[in-house]
XYZ file of C-alpha atoms in Angstrom:
66
model
C -8.226 17.159 -1.729
C -6.099 19.852 -3.290
C -3.625 21.871 -1.193
C -2.884 24.518 -3.811
C -3.780 27.899 -2.431
C -4.858 26.729 1.019
C -4.374 29.301 3.740
C -3.352 27.041 6.608
C -4.145 29.732 9.165
C -7.837 29.665 8.329
C -8.193 26.037 7.235
C -10.132 23.997 9.836
C -7.867 21.816 11.975
C -9.598 18.550 10.983
C -8.941 19.321 7.320
C -5.290 20.233 8.075
C -4.806 16.979 10.024
C -6.248 14.952 7.156
C -3.934 16.736 4.699
C -0.894 15.961 6.878
C -1.996 12.309 7.196
C -2.319 12.017 3.434
C 1.042 13.665 2.830
C 2.705 11.293 5.304
C 1.048 8.313 3.641
C 1.154 9.254 -0.057
C 4.164 11.506 -0.640
C 7.241 9.565 -1.726
C 10.064 10.557 0.633
C 12.520 10.921 -2.255
C 10.293 13.649 -3.742
C 10.210 15.462 -0.410
C 14.002 15.260 -0.207
C 14.214 17.060 -3.565
C 12.406 20.149 -2.263
C 13.800 20.407 1.265
C 17.136 21.208 2.781
C 18.543 21.924 6.211
C 20.371 25.101 7.211
C 22.075 26.265 10.384
C 20.541 29.051 12.446
C 23.583 31.203 11.628
C 22.582 31.087 7.933
C 19.189 32.640 8.618
C 20.051 36.313 7.920
C 21.431 35.450 4.471
C 18.576 33.043 3.790
C 15.997 35.676 4.733
C 17.458 38.072 2.183
C 17.514 35.369 -0.494
C 13.930 34.313 0.301
C 12.677 37.899 0.042
C 14.540 38.283 -3.258
C 12.776 35.185 -4.632
C 16.017 33.204 -4.883
C 14.927 30.250 -2.699
C 12.672 27.423 -3.789
C 11.283 24.598 -1.712
C 11.433 24.403 2.067
C 14.278 24.974 4.492
C 14.410 23.399 7.942
C 16.419 25.533 10.350
C 18.614 23.539 12.721
C 18.715 25.678 15.836
C 21.472 23.484 17.294
C 23.913 23.909 14.417
């Protein structure tokens, strides 16, 4: 299974669930830590600008309680 280019909105749910299961099982957590970070909700306006300008790589989890 290859996730490159998958449009998750149109991908069948059984295929999405299998992809998530495989990621949870096979992806080393240290690799995931390299491409994710957490940001406070207050940072979102600045982050949105940076994302649209192509200055953000990886994934950002927004902490709505921070």
